[in-house]
CSV table of C-alpha atoms in Angstrom, one decimal:
chain,number,residue,atom,x,y,z
A,30,MET,CA,24.7,13.1,4.8
A,31,SER,CA,24.1,16.3,6.7
A,32,ARG,CA,22.2,16.4,10.2
A,33,PRO,CA,18.5,15.7,10.0
A,34,LEU,CA,16.4,18.8,9.5
A,35,GLU,CA,14.7,18.7,13.0
A,36,ASP,CA,18.2,18.5,14.9
A,37,ILE,CA,19.1,22.0,12.9
A,38,LEU,CA,15.6,23.4,13.6
A,39,PHE,CA,15.6,22.3,17.3
A,40,GLY,CA,19.4,22.4,17.7
A,41,ALA,CA,20.3,25.0,20.0
A,42,PRO,CA,17.2,25.8,22.1
A,43,SER,CA,17.3,28.6,24.9
A,44,PRO,CA,17.4,27.4,28.6
A,45,GLN,CA,13.8,28.4,28.7
A,46,ALA,CA,12.6,26.6,25.4
A,47,GLN,CA,14.6,23.6,27.0
A,48,THR,CA,12.1,23.7,30.2
A,49,VAL,CA,9.1,24.4,27.9
A,50,THR,CA,10.2,21.1,25.6
A,51,ARG,CA,10.8,19.2,28.8
A,52,VAL,CA,7.3,19.9,30.3
A,53,VAL,CA,5.4,19.4,27.3
A,54,SER,CA,7.4,16.0,26.7
A,55,VAL,CA,6.0,15.0,30.3
A,56,ILE,CA,2.7,15.9,29.6
A,57,ALA,CA,2.8,13.9,26.1
A,58,ALA,CA,4.1,11.1,27.7
A,59,ALA,CA,1.5,11.2,30.2
A,60,VAL,CA,-1.4,11.5,27.9
A,61,LEU,CA,-0.3,8.6,25.9
A,62,LEU,CA,0.1,6.6,28.8
A,63,LEU,CA,-3.5,7.5,29.8
A,64,LEU,CA,-4.6,6.6,26.2
A,65,ALA,CA,-2.9,3.2,26.7
A,66,ALA,CA,-4.5,2.5,29.8
A,67,GLY,CA,-7.9,3.6,28.6
A,68,ILE,CA,-7.6,1.0,25.7
A,69,ALA,CA,-6.3,-1.7,28.3
A,70,LEU,CA,-9.5,-0.7,30.5
A,71,ARG,CA,-11.5,-1.2,27.4
A,72,PHE,CA,-10.0,-4.7,26.8
A,73,HIS,CA,-10.7,-5.6,30.3
A,74,SER,CA,-14.2,-4.3,30.6
A,75,ALA,CA,-15.0,-6.0,27.4
A,76,GLY,CA,-13.8,-9.2,28.9
A,77,GLN,CA,-11.2,-9.7,26.2
A,78,LEU,CA,-8.3,-10.0,28.9
A,79,ASP,CA,-9.8,-13.5,30.1
A,80,ALA,CA,-7.8,-16.3,30.0
A,81,ARG,CA,-10.0,-18.4,27.7
A,82,PHE,CA,-9.3,-15.8,24.9
A,83,TRP,CA,-5.4,-16.2,25.3
A,84,GLU,CA,-4.5,-19.6,26.6
A,85,PHE,CA,-4.5,-21.2,23.4
A,86,PHE,CA,-1.5,-19.1,22.5
A,87,ALA,CA,0.4,-21.0,25.1
A,88,TRP,CA,-0.4,-24.4,22.9
A,89,PRO,CA,2.3,-25.3,20.3
A,90,THR,CA,-0.6,-26.6,18.1
A,91,THR,CA,-1.7,-23.0,17.8
A,92,TRP,CA,1.5,-21.6,16.6
A,93,ALA,CA,2.2,-24.5,14.5
A,94,PHE,CA,-1.2,-23.8,12.6
A,95,LEU,CA,-0.4,-20.3,12.2
A,96,ALA,CA,3.1,-21.1,10.9
A,97,ARG,CA,1.8,-23.3,8.3
A,98,GLY,CA,-0.5,-20.2,7.6
A,99,LEU,CA,2.6,-18.1,7.2
A,100,LEU,CA,4.4,-20.7,4.9
A,101,GLY,CA,1.4,-20.7,2.8
A,102,THR,CA,1.7,-16.8,2.6
A,103,LEU,CA,5.3,-17.0,1.8
A,104,ALA,CA,4.7,-19.7,-0.7
A,105,SER,CA,2.1,-18.1,-2.7
A,106,SER,CA,4.3,-14.7,-2.3
A,107,ALA,CA,7.4,-16.4,-3.7
A,108,MET,CA,5.8,-17.9,-6.8
A,109,ALA,CA,3.8,-14.4,-7.4
A,110,ALA,CA,7.2,-12.7,-7.1
A,111,ALA,CA,8.7,-14.9,-9.5
A,112,ILE,CA,6.1,-14.5,-12.2
A,113,ALA,CA,6.3,-10.7,-11.7
A,114,LEU,CA,10.0,-10.8,-12.2
A,115,VAL,CA,9.9,-12.9,-15.3
A,116,LEU,CA,6.9,-11.4,-16.7
A,117,GLY,CA,7.7,-8.1,-15.9
A,118,LEU,CA,11.1,-8.6,-18.1
A,119,VAL,CA,8.9,-9.8,-20.8
A,120,LEU,CA,6.5,-7.0,-20.9
A,121,LEU,CA,9.6,-4.5,-20.4
A,122,VAL,CA,11.0,-5.9,-23.7
A,123,GLY,CA,7.6,-5.6,-25.4
A,124,ARG,CA,7.4,-2.0,-23.8
A,125,LEU,CA,10.6,-0.9,-25.4
A,126,ALA,CA,10.5,-2.7,-28.8
A,127,ARG,CA,10.9,-0.6,-31.9
A,128,LEU,CA,8.0,-2.2,-33.7
A,129,ARG,CA,4.7,-0.6,-32.6
A,130,LEU,CA,2.8,-3.8,-33.2
A,131,VAL,CA,4.7,-5.2,-30.2
A,132,ARG,CA,5.1,-2.0,-28.2
A,133,TRP,CA,1.4,-0.9,-28.0
A,134,PRO,CA,-0.2,-4.0,-26.9
A,135,SER,CA,2.6,-4.3,-24.3
A,136,ILE,CA,1.7,-0.6,-23.0
A,137,ALA,CA,-1.9,-1.7,-23.2
A,138,VAL,CA,-1.3,-5.1,-20.9
A,139,ILE,CA,0.8,-3.0,-18.7
A,140,GLU,CA,-1.7,-0.1,-18.2
A,141,PHE,CA,-4.6,-2.7,-17.8
A,142,LEU,CA,-2.7,-5.0,-15.2
A,143,ARG,CA,-1.4,-2.1,-13.2
A,144,GLY,CA,-5.0,-0.3,-13.6
A,145,THR,CA,-7.2,-2.9,-12.0
A,146,PRO,CA,-7.2,-3.9,-8.5
A,147,THR,CA,-5.8,-7.4,-7.8
A,148,LEU,CA,-8.9,-8.1,-5.8
A,149,LEU,CA,-10.9,-7.8,-8.9
A,150,LEU,CA,-8.4,-10.0,-10.9
A,151,ILE,CA,-8.7,-12.8,-8.0
A,152,TYR,CA,-12.6,-12.5,-8.2
A,153,VAL,CA,-12.3,-13.3,-12.1
A,154,CYS,CA,-10.0,-16.4,-11.4
A,155,PHE,CA,-12.5,-17.2,-8.7
A,156,LEU,CA,-16.0,-16.7,-9.9
A,157,VAL,CA,-15.4,-16.1,-13.8
A,158,LEU,CA,-13.0,-18.4,-15.1
A,159,PRO,CA,-14.8,-21.7,-13.5
A,160,SER,CA,-17.8,-20.8,-15.5
A,161,ALA,CA,-15.6,-20.6,-18.6
A,162,GLY,CA,-14.4,-24.2,-17.7
A,163,ILE,CA,-11.0,-23.0,-16.5
A,164,LYS,CA,-10.6,-24.5,-12.9
A,165,LEU,CA,-7.7,-23.4,-11.1
A,166,SER,CA,-6.5,-24.6,-7.6
A,167,THR,CA,-7.0,-22.1,-4.6
A,168,TYR,CA,-3.2,-21.5,-4.8
A,169,TRP,CA,-3.3,-20.4,-8.4
A,170,MET,CA,-6.5,-18.5,-8.0
A,171,LEU,CA,-4.6,-16.2,-5.6
A,172,THR,CA,-1.1,-16.4,-6.8
A,173,LEU,CA,-1.7,-15.9,-10.7
A,174,PRO,CA,-3.8,-12.6,-10.1
A,175,ILE,CA,-1.2,-11.1,-7.6
A,176,GLY,CA,1.9,-12.4,-10.0
A,177,LEU,CA,0.1,-10.6,-13.0
A,178,SER,CA,-0.8,-7.5,-11.6
A,179,THR,CA,2.7,-7.2,-9.9
A,180,ALA,CA,4.5,-8.1,-13.1
A,181,ALA,CA,3.0,-4.9,-14.8
A,182,VAL,CA,4.5,-2.7,-11.9
A,183,VAL,CA,7.8,-4.5,-11.9
A,184,ALA,CA,7.8,-3.8,-15.7
A,185,GLU,CA,7.5,0.0,-15.1
A,186,VAL,CA,10.1,-0.3,-12.2
A,187,TYR,CA,12.3,-1.9,-14.6
A,188,ARG,CA,11.9,0.6,-17.3
A,189,ALA,CA,12.7,3.5,-14.9
A,190,GLY,CA,15.9,1.6,-14.0
A,191,VAL,CA,16.6,1.1,-17.9
A,192,LEU,CA,16.2,4.6,-18.5
A,193,ALA,CA,18.5,5.6,-15.7
A,194,VAL,CA,21.4,3.7,-17.3
A,195,PRO,CA,23.6,6.4,-19.1
A,196,ARG,CA,23.1,6.6,-23.0
A,197,GLY,CA,27.0,6.2,-23.4
A,198,GLN,CA,26.8,2.7,-22.1
A,199,THR,CA,24.4,1.7,-24.8
A,200,ASP,CA,26.8,3.7,-27.5
A,201,ALA,CA,29.7,2.2,-26.4
A,202,ALA,CA,28.3,-1.4,-26.2
A,203,ARG,CA,27.0,-0.9,-29.9
A,204,SER,CA,30.4,0.4,-31.2
A,205,LEU,CA,32.0,-2.6,-29.8
A,206,GLY,CA,29.8,-4.7,-32.4
A,207,LEU,CA,27.3,-6.2,-29.8
A,208,THR,CA,23.8,-7.2,-30.9
A,209,GLU,CA,20.8,-5.3,-29.8
A,210,ALA,CA,20.1,-8.2,-27.4
A,211,GLN,CA,23.5,-8.4,-26.3
A,212,VAL,CA,23.4,-4.7,-25.5
A,213,PHE,CA,20.4,-4.9,-23.6
A,214,PHE,CA,20.8,-8.0,-21.6
A,215,LEU,CA,24.8,-7.9,-21.1
A,216,VAL,CA,25.1,-4.3,-20.5
A,217,VAL,CA,22.1,-2.2,-19.9
A,218,PHE,CA,19.7,-4.5,-17.9
A,219,PRO,CA,22.1,-5.6,-15.4
A,220,GLN,CA,23.0,-2.1,-14.6
A,221,ALA,CA,19.4,-1.2,-14.6
A,222,LEU,CA,18.7,-3.9,-11.8
A,223,ARG,CA,21.2,-2.3,-9.4
A,224,TYR,CA,19.3,1.0,-9.4
A,225,ILE,CA,16.1,-0.6,-8.7
A,226,VAL,CA,16.7,-3.3,-6.3
A,227,PRO,CA,15.3,-1.3,-3.4
A,228,ALA,CA,12.1,-0.5,-5.5
A,229,LEU,CA,11.8,-4.3,-6.3
A,230,VAL,CA,12.2,-5.5,-2.8
A,231,ALA,CA,9.5,-2.8,-1.6
A,232,GLN,CA,7.3,-4.4,-4.1
A,233,LEU,CA,7.4,-7.7,-2.3
A,234,VAL,CA,5.9,-5.6,0.8
A,235,ILE,CA,2.9,-5.3,-1.5
A,236,VAL,CA,2.9,-8.8,-2.7
A,237,VAL,CA,2.7,-10.2,0.9
A,238,LYS,CA,-0.1,-7.6,1.5
A,239,ASP,CA,-2.0,-9.0,-1.4
A,240,THR,CA,-1.7,-12.5,-0.3
A,241,THR,CA,-4.0,-11.7,2.6
A,242,PHE,CA,-6.9,-12.1,0.0
A,243,GLY,CA,-6.3,-15.7,0.2
A,244,TYR,CA,-9.2,-16.2,2.4
A,245,VAL,CA,-11.3,-14.9,-0.5
A,246,VAL,CA,-10.8,-18.3,-2.3
A,247,THR,CA,-9.9,-20.2,0.8
A,248,TYR,CA,-6.3,-20.7,0.2
A,249,GLY,CA,-4.7,-21.6,3.5
A,250,GLU,CA,-2.7,-18.6,4.1
A,251,LEU,CA,-2.2,-16.6,7.5
A,252,MET,CA,-5.4,-14.6,7.2
A,253,GLN,CA,-7.4,-18.0,6.2
A,254,ASN,CA,-5.9,-19.8,9.2
A,255,ALA,CA,-6.8,-17.1,11.4
A,256,LYS,CA,-10.4,-17.5,10.4
A,257,VAL,CA,-10.1,-21.2,11.1
A,258,LEU,CA,-8.7,-20.4,14.7
A,259,ILE,CA,-11.4,-18.0,15.4
A,260,ALA,CA,-14.1,-20.1,14.3
A,261,ASN,CA,-12.5,-22.8,16.8
A,262,TYR,CA,-12.0,-20.4,20.0
A,263,HIS,CA,-14.4,-17.5,19.3
A,264,ALA,CA,-11.6,-15.1,19.9
A,265,LEU,CA,-11.7,-12.6,17.4
A,266,VAL,CA,-9.6,-9.8,18.8
A,267,PRO,CA,-6.5,-11.7,20.1
A,268,VAL,CA,-6.4,-13.9,17.0
A,269,TYR,CA,-6.6,-10.8,14.7
A,270,LEU,CA,-4.2,-8.8,16.8
A,271,VAL,CA,-1.5,-11.7,16.7
A,272,VAL,CA,-2.0,-11.9,12.9
A,273,ALA,CA,-1.8,-8.3,12.4
A,274,ALA,CA,1.4,-8.2,14.4
A,275,LEU,CA,2.9,-11.1,12.3
A,276,TYR,CA,2.0,-9.4,9.1
A,277,CYS,CA,3.7,-6.1,10.3
A,278,LEU,CA,6.7,-8.1,11.4
A,279,VAL,CA,7.2,-9.9,7.9
A,280,ASN,CA,6.7,-6.5,6.0
A,281,TYR,CA,8.4,-4.5,8.4
A,282,ALA,CA,11.6,-6.8,8.0
A,283,ILE,CA,11.3,-6.8,4.2
A,284,SER,CA,11.2,-2.8,4.3
A,285,ARG,CA,14.2,-2.5,6.5
A,286,ALA,CA,16.0,-5.2,4.0
A,287,SER,CA,15.1,-2.7,0.9
A,288,LYS,CA,16.3,0.4,2.8
A,289,ARG,CA,19.4,-1.5,3.6
A,290,LEU,CA,19.9,-2.4,0.0
A,291,GLY,CA,19.2,0.9,-1.1
A,292,GLY,CA,22.1,2.3,0.8
A,293,PRO,CA,25.6,3.2,-1.0
A,294,MET,CA,26.0,1.1,-4.3
A,295,HIS,CA,29.5,1.9,-5.5
B,28,MET,CA,-19.1,-6.8,-28.0
B,29,GLY,CA,-22.5,-8.1,-27.7
B,30,ASP,CA,-22.1,-9.3,-24.3
B,31,VAL,CA,-21.0,-5.8,-23.2
B,32,SER,CA,-23.9,-3.9,-24.7
B,33,ARG,CA,-26.4,-6.4,-23.4
B,34,LEU,CA,-24.8,-6.2,-20.0
B,35,LEU,CA,-24.7,-2.3,-20.2
B,36,ALA,CA,-28.4,-2.5,-21.0
B,37,ASP,CA,-29.3,-4.6,-18.1
B,38,TYR,CA,-26.8,-3.2,-15.4
B,39,GLY,CA,-25.5,0.5,-16.9
B,40,PRO,CA,-27.0,2.4,-14.0
B,41,ALA,CA,-25.8,0.2,-11.7
B,42,PHE,CA,-22.2,0.5,-13.0
B,43,GLY,CA,-22.7,4.5,-13.0
B,44,GLN,CA,-23.6,4.2,-9.3
B,45,ALA,CA,-20.8,1.7,-8.6
B,46,LEU,CA,-18.1,4.0,-10.3
B,47,PHE,CA,-19.6,7.0,-8.5
B,48,LEU,CA,-19.1,5.0,-5.1
B,49,THR,CA,-15.6,4.1,-6.0
B,50,TRP,CA,-14.8,8.0,-6.6
B,51,LYS,CA,-16.4,9.0,-3.5
B,52,LEU,CA,-14.7,6.5,-1.3
B,53,THR,CA,-11.5,7.3,-2.8
B,54,VAL,CA,-12.1,11.1,-2.1
B,55,VAL,CA,-13.5,10.9,1.3
B,56,SER,CA,-10.6,8.7,2.5
B,57,PHE,CA,-7.8,10.7,0.8
B,58,VAL,CA,-8.7,14.1,2.0
B,59,PRO,CA,-8.7,13.0,5.7
B,60,GLY,CA,-5.7,10.7,5.2
B,61,PHE,CA,-3.8,13.3,3.4
B,62,LEU,CA,-4.5,16.1,6.3
B,63,LEU,CA,-3.7,13.3,9.0
B,64,GLY,CA,-0.4,12.6,7.4
B,65,VAL,CA,0.7,16.1,7.3
B,66,VAL,CA,-0.5,16.4,11.0
B,67,VAL,CA,1.6,13.3,12.0
B,68,THR,CA,4.6,14.5,9.8
B,69,VAL,CA,4.7,17.9,11.8
B,70,LEU,CA,4.4,16.3,15.2
B,71,ARG,CA,7.2,13.9,14.3
B,72,LEU,CA,9.4,16.9,13.5
B,73,LEU,CA,8.7,18.2,17.3
B,74,PRO,CA,11.7,17.5,19.8
B,75,LEU,CA,9.1,15.4,21.9
B,76,PRO,CA,10.5,11.9,22.2
B,77,PRO,CA,7.5,10.2,23.5
B,78,LEU,CA,5.4,11.5,20.8
B,79,ARG,CA,7.9,10.6,18.1
B,80,PHE,CA,8.3,7.2,19.3
B,81,VAL,CA,4.5,6.4,19.3
B,82,LEU,CA,4.1,8.3,16.0
B,83,THR,CA,6.9,6.3,14.2
B,84,GLY,CA,5.1,3.1,15.5
B,85,TYR,CA,1.9,4.3,14.1
B,86,VAL,CA,3.4,5.0,10.7
B,87,GLU,CA,5.2,1.7,10.6
B,88,ILE,CA,2.2,-0.2,11.7
B,89,PHE,CA,-0.2,1.3,9.0
B,90,ARG,CA,2.0,1.2,6.4
B,91,ASN,CA,2.8,-2.5,6.7
B,92,ILE,CA,-0.5,-3.9,7.7
B,93,PRO,CA,-2.4,-5.4,4.8
B,94,SER,CA,-5.4,-3.1,4.5
B,95,VAL,CA,-7.8,-6.1,4.3
B,96,ALA,CA,-6.7,-7.1,7.7
B,97,LEU,CA,-6.9,-3.7,9.2
B,98,LEU,CA,-10.7,-3.7,7.7
B,99,ILE,CA,-11.5,-7.0,8.8
B,100,PHE,CA,-10.2,-6.1,12.5
B,101,ILE,CA,-12.4,-3.1,12.5
B,102,VAL,CA,-15.5,-4.6,11.2
B,103,PHE,CA,-15.5,-7.9,13.0
B,104,ALA,CA,-12.9,-7.8,16.2
B,105,LEU,CA,-13.7,-4.2,17.3
B,106,PRO,CA,-17.4,-4.8,18.4
B,107,ASP,CA,-16.0,-7.5,20.6
B,108,LEU,CA,-14.3,-4.4,22.2
B,109,ASN,CA,-17.8,-2.7,22.6
B,110,VAL,CA,-16.7,-0.4,19.5
B,111,VAL,CA,-19.3,-0.8,16.9
B,112,ILE,CA,-18.6,1.2,13.6
B,113,ASP,CA,-20.8,0.8,10.5
B,114,TYR,CA,-19.6,-0.8,7.1
B,115,GLU,CA,-19.0,2.2,5.3
B,116,PRO,CA,-17.2,4.3,7.9
B,117,SER,CA,-15.0,1.3,8.8
B,118,VAL,CA,-14.0,1.0,5.1
B,119,VAL,CA,-13.2,5.0,4.8
B,120,LEU,CA,-11.4,4.6,8.4
B,121,THR,CA,-9.1,1.7,6.9
B,122,LEU,CA,-8.2,3.4,3.8
B,123,THR,CA,-7.9,6.9,5.8
B,124,LEU,CA,-5.3,5.3,8.4
B,125,VAL,CA,-3.3,3.5,5.7
B,126,CYS,CA,-3.2,6.8,3.5
B,127,SER,CA,-1.9,8.9,6.5
B,128,ALA,CA,0.7,6.5,7.2
B,129,PHE,CA,2.2,6.6,3.6
B,130,THR,CA,1.6,10.3,3.4
B,131,ALA,CA,3.6,10.9,6.4
B,132,ASP,CA,6.3,8.5,4.8
B,133,TYR,CA,6.6,10.1,1.7
B,134,LEU,CA,6.4,13.9,3.2
B,135,ARG,CA,9.3,12.7,5.4
B,136,SER,CA,11.2,12.0,2.2
B,137,GLY,CA,10.1,15.2,0.8
B,138,ILE,CA,11.5,17.2,3.9
B,139,ASN,CA,14.7,15.3,3.5
B,140,THR,CA,15.1,17.0,-0.2
B,141,ILE,CA,15.4,20.5,1.4
B,142,PRO,CA,18.8,21.7,2.2
B,143,GLY,CA,19.9,22.2,5.9
B,144,GLY,CA,21.2,25.5,4.9
B,145,GLN,CA,17.7,26.9,4.3
B,146,ILE,CA,16.8,26.3,8.0
B,147,GLU,CA,19.9,27.9,9.1
B,148,ALA,CA,19.1,30.8,7.0
B,149,ALA,CA,15.6,31.0,8.2
B,150,LEU,CA,17.0,30.6,12.0
B,151,SER,CA,19.3,33.4,11.5
B,152,LEU,CA,16.5,35.7,10.1
B,153,GLY,CA,14.7,35.1,13.5
B,154,LEU,CA,12.0,33.1,12.5
B,155,ARG,CA,10.6,30.6,15.3
B,156,PRO,CA,10.7,26.9,14.5
B,157,THR,CA,7.0,26.4,14.4
B,158,ARG,CA,7.1,29.2,11.7
B,159,ILE,CA,9.9,27.5,9.6
B,160,ILE,CA,7.9,24.4,9.3
B,161,SER,CA,4.9,26.1,8.1
B,162,ALA,CA,6.4,28.9,6.0
B,163,VAL,CA,9.8,27.0,4.8
B,164,VAL,CA,9.6,23.4,5.2
B,165,LEU,CA,6.2,22.2,4.4
B,166,PRO,CA,5.4,24.1,1.2
B,167,GLN,CA,8.9,22.7,-0.2
B,168,ALA,CA,8.1,19.3,1.0
B,169,LEU,CA,4.5,19.0,-0.3
B,170,ARG,CA,5.8,20.4,-3.9
B,171,ALA,CA,8.3,17.5,-3.6
B,172,VAL,CA,5.9,14.7,-3.1
B,173,VAL,CA,3.4,15.3,-5.9
B,174,GLN,CA,4.4,12.4,-7.7
B,175,PRO,CA,4.3,9.5,-5.0
B,176,MET,CA,1.0,11.2,-3.8
B,177,THR,CA,-0.3,10.5,-7.2
B,178,SER,CA,0.7,7.3,-7.3
B,179,LEU,CA,-0.8,6.9,-3.5
B,180,LEU,CA,-4.0,8.0,-4.7
B,181,ILE,CA,-4.3,5.7,-7.6
B,182,ALA,CA,-3.3,2.8,-5.0
B,183,LEU,CA,-6.1,4.0,-2.7
B,184,MET,CA,-8.7,4.3,-5.5
B,185,LEU,CA,-7.8,0.5,-6.3
B,186,SER,CA,-7.9,-0.4,-2.6
B,187,THR,CA,-11.5,0.8,-2.5
B,188,SER,CA,-12.2,-2.7,-3.9
B,189,LEU,CA,-12.0,-3.9,-0.5
B,190,ALA,CA,-15.2,-2.7,0.4
B,191,SER,CA,-16.6,-5.7,-1.4
B,192,GLN,CA,-15.3,-7.5,1.5
B,193,VAL,CA,-17.9,-6.1,4.0
B,194,PRO,CA,-21.6,-6.5,3.4
B,195,PHE,CA,-22.0,-2.9,2.0
B,196,PRO,CA,-25.3,-1.3,1.3
B,197,GLY,CA,-24.2,0.2,-1.7
B,198,ARG,CA,-21.9,-1.6,-4.4
B,199,GLU,CA,-18.6,-0.3,-5.6
B,200,LEU,CA,-17.2,-1.8,-8.9
B,201,THR,CA,-15.6,-4.8,-7.5
B,202,ALA,CA,-18.6,-5.7,-5.4
B,203,LEU,CA,-20.8,-5.3,-8.5
B,204,VAL,CA,-18.7,-7.4,-10.5
B,205,SER,CA,-18.7,-10.3,-8.0
B,206,LYS,CA,-22.4,-10.0,-7.9
B,207,ILE,CA,-23.1,-10.1,-11.6
B,208,ALA,CA,-20.6,-13.1,-11.8
B,209,ASN,CA,-22.5,-14.9,-9.2
B,210,ASP,CA,-26.1,-14.0,-10.6
B,211,SER,CA,-25.3,-14.4,-14.3
B,212,ALA,CA,-23.1,-15.6,-16.9
B,213,ALA,CA,-22.0,-12.2,-17.9
B,214,GLY,CA,-19.0,-12.1,-15.6
B,215,MET,CA,-16.3,-11.6,-18.2
B,216,ALA,CA,-18.3,-8.6,-19.6
B,217,ALA,CA,-18.9,-7.2,-16.2
B,218,PHE,CA,-15.1,-7.6,-15.5
B,219,ALA,CA,-14.0,-6.0,-18.7
B,220,VAL,CA,-16.4,-2.9,-18.0
B,221,ALA,CA,-15.0,-2.6,-14.4
B,222,ALA,CA,-11.5,-2.9,-15.5
B,223,ALA,CA,-12.1,-0.1,-18.2
B,224,MET,CA,-13.5,2.2,-15.5
B,225,TYR,CA,-10.6,1.5,-13.0
B,226,VAL,CA,-8.1,2.2,-15.5
B,227,ALA,CA,-9.9,5.1,-16.8
B,228,THR,CA,-9.8,6.6,-13.3
B,229,GLY,CA,-6.1,5.7,-12.8
B,230,LEU,CA,-5.1,7.4,-16.0
B,231,LEU,CA,-7.1,10.3,-15.2
B,232,ILE,CA,-5.4,10.6,-11.8
B,233,ALA,CA,-2.0,10.0,-13.3
B,234,TRP,CA,-2.7,12.9,-16.0
B,235,ALA,CA,-3.6,15.4,-13.4
B,236,GLY,CA,-0.9,14.5,-11.1
B,237,ALA,CA,1.3,14.9,-14.0
B,238,ALA,CA,0.0,18.3,-14.7
B,239,LEU,CA,0.3,19.5,-11.0
B,240,GLU,CA,3.8,17.9,-10.8
B,241,LYS,CA,5.2,20.1,-13.8
B,242,LYS,CA,3.5,23.1,-12.4
B,243,VAL,CA,4.8,22.8,-8.8
B,244,ARG,CA,8.0,20.9,-9.0
B,245,ILE,CA,11.2,22.4,-7.5
B,246,LEU,CA,14.3,22.0,-10.0
B,247,ARG,CA,17.2,21.5,-7.8
């Protein structure tokens, strides 16, 4: 890989340009620090820096409670991801089928699940299904809709991977006498998976974000537990800040992992 | 089918308004979000380390934070800091911030597709770096990101459903479905109608995006 573009752009500055850059840098730093100070002052004048808003973060019980929420988030995310990976494969096979009677319904299901907001699907499980006599636990009311809508996206990601596998692979496998199923599951799909691992991991970030809706169905994930903490301590700003930071950390870690997996493959 | 026609007789205008509100929220958050994303991308190119550091933090935070968490923070926590923003602007602000972070991220990838030789050529022609950014880098980067921006616009359209999480004066599609499901037994029909509207909107955006992509893409 060559040098980043901005290094070429500003790679050989004249002495005069260097001075200008340095001065503007200092000014920018000063402005940003002022901004930070302004925010801190705002916290202070609103009384949000008072010890009573922060002291419970020194108690292990607070963190144990938040950790239990995070565990709930991860449990729901993991199950939703598992549903998505498996159902996504089923939808992909249907999508690629030669039989129109299989292919068209698969396309319809994919477009439907992909095109409706996850939150709407959650509301269906939460408000509509119970009136039809179907009662799910709060865990499934959250996890099932997320799994379903992610499955449709995953099916499209799979498809992109399958289309990226060179045709010669299919032809060669067929000429060796493999059945269509063997060609797909032994030759094409494993190679497709290697192309799309980064995209799949990136999708996991969206799954984790979607589990935030757990508070809608009162499933005990991080956001829901945060609401309980707030009800106990009336500390909206600190708790939401800490929870937002936790979400950012988890998702940032996943994003980084996906970028690393996206590195050289062969 | 009878359910749907009865529902449309009762709630037809409400669905029209809800669909319109969904579109409106999408547009009024996408346009400023996109422009802000372009500004952030350009500022990150400048050789100003403190600015780069802060803006990288900005992009990573708003790319990774769940939109609902951000919306709840803006609506319920900011008033404790004496910052009170009305419900509708709160939703728009949330979606704008998230959209700008993703735009900045995609544009950066678009910039990475530009061969370095072009920049060297432009420099040797005597163009100033700021002029190179506006005349060489941005036009190509923008043309390279039509596809991801289309996906982002669709995702943003679906994200307007989180407006149902705040006591909004008007109702967009998801809020309308949850209200109908609460009030009557027509929840399933309402869901079907709303889902059809979301899917149709998404397909429309995808079609427009594909047409635009075909027109402006750069074959390398």
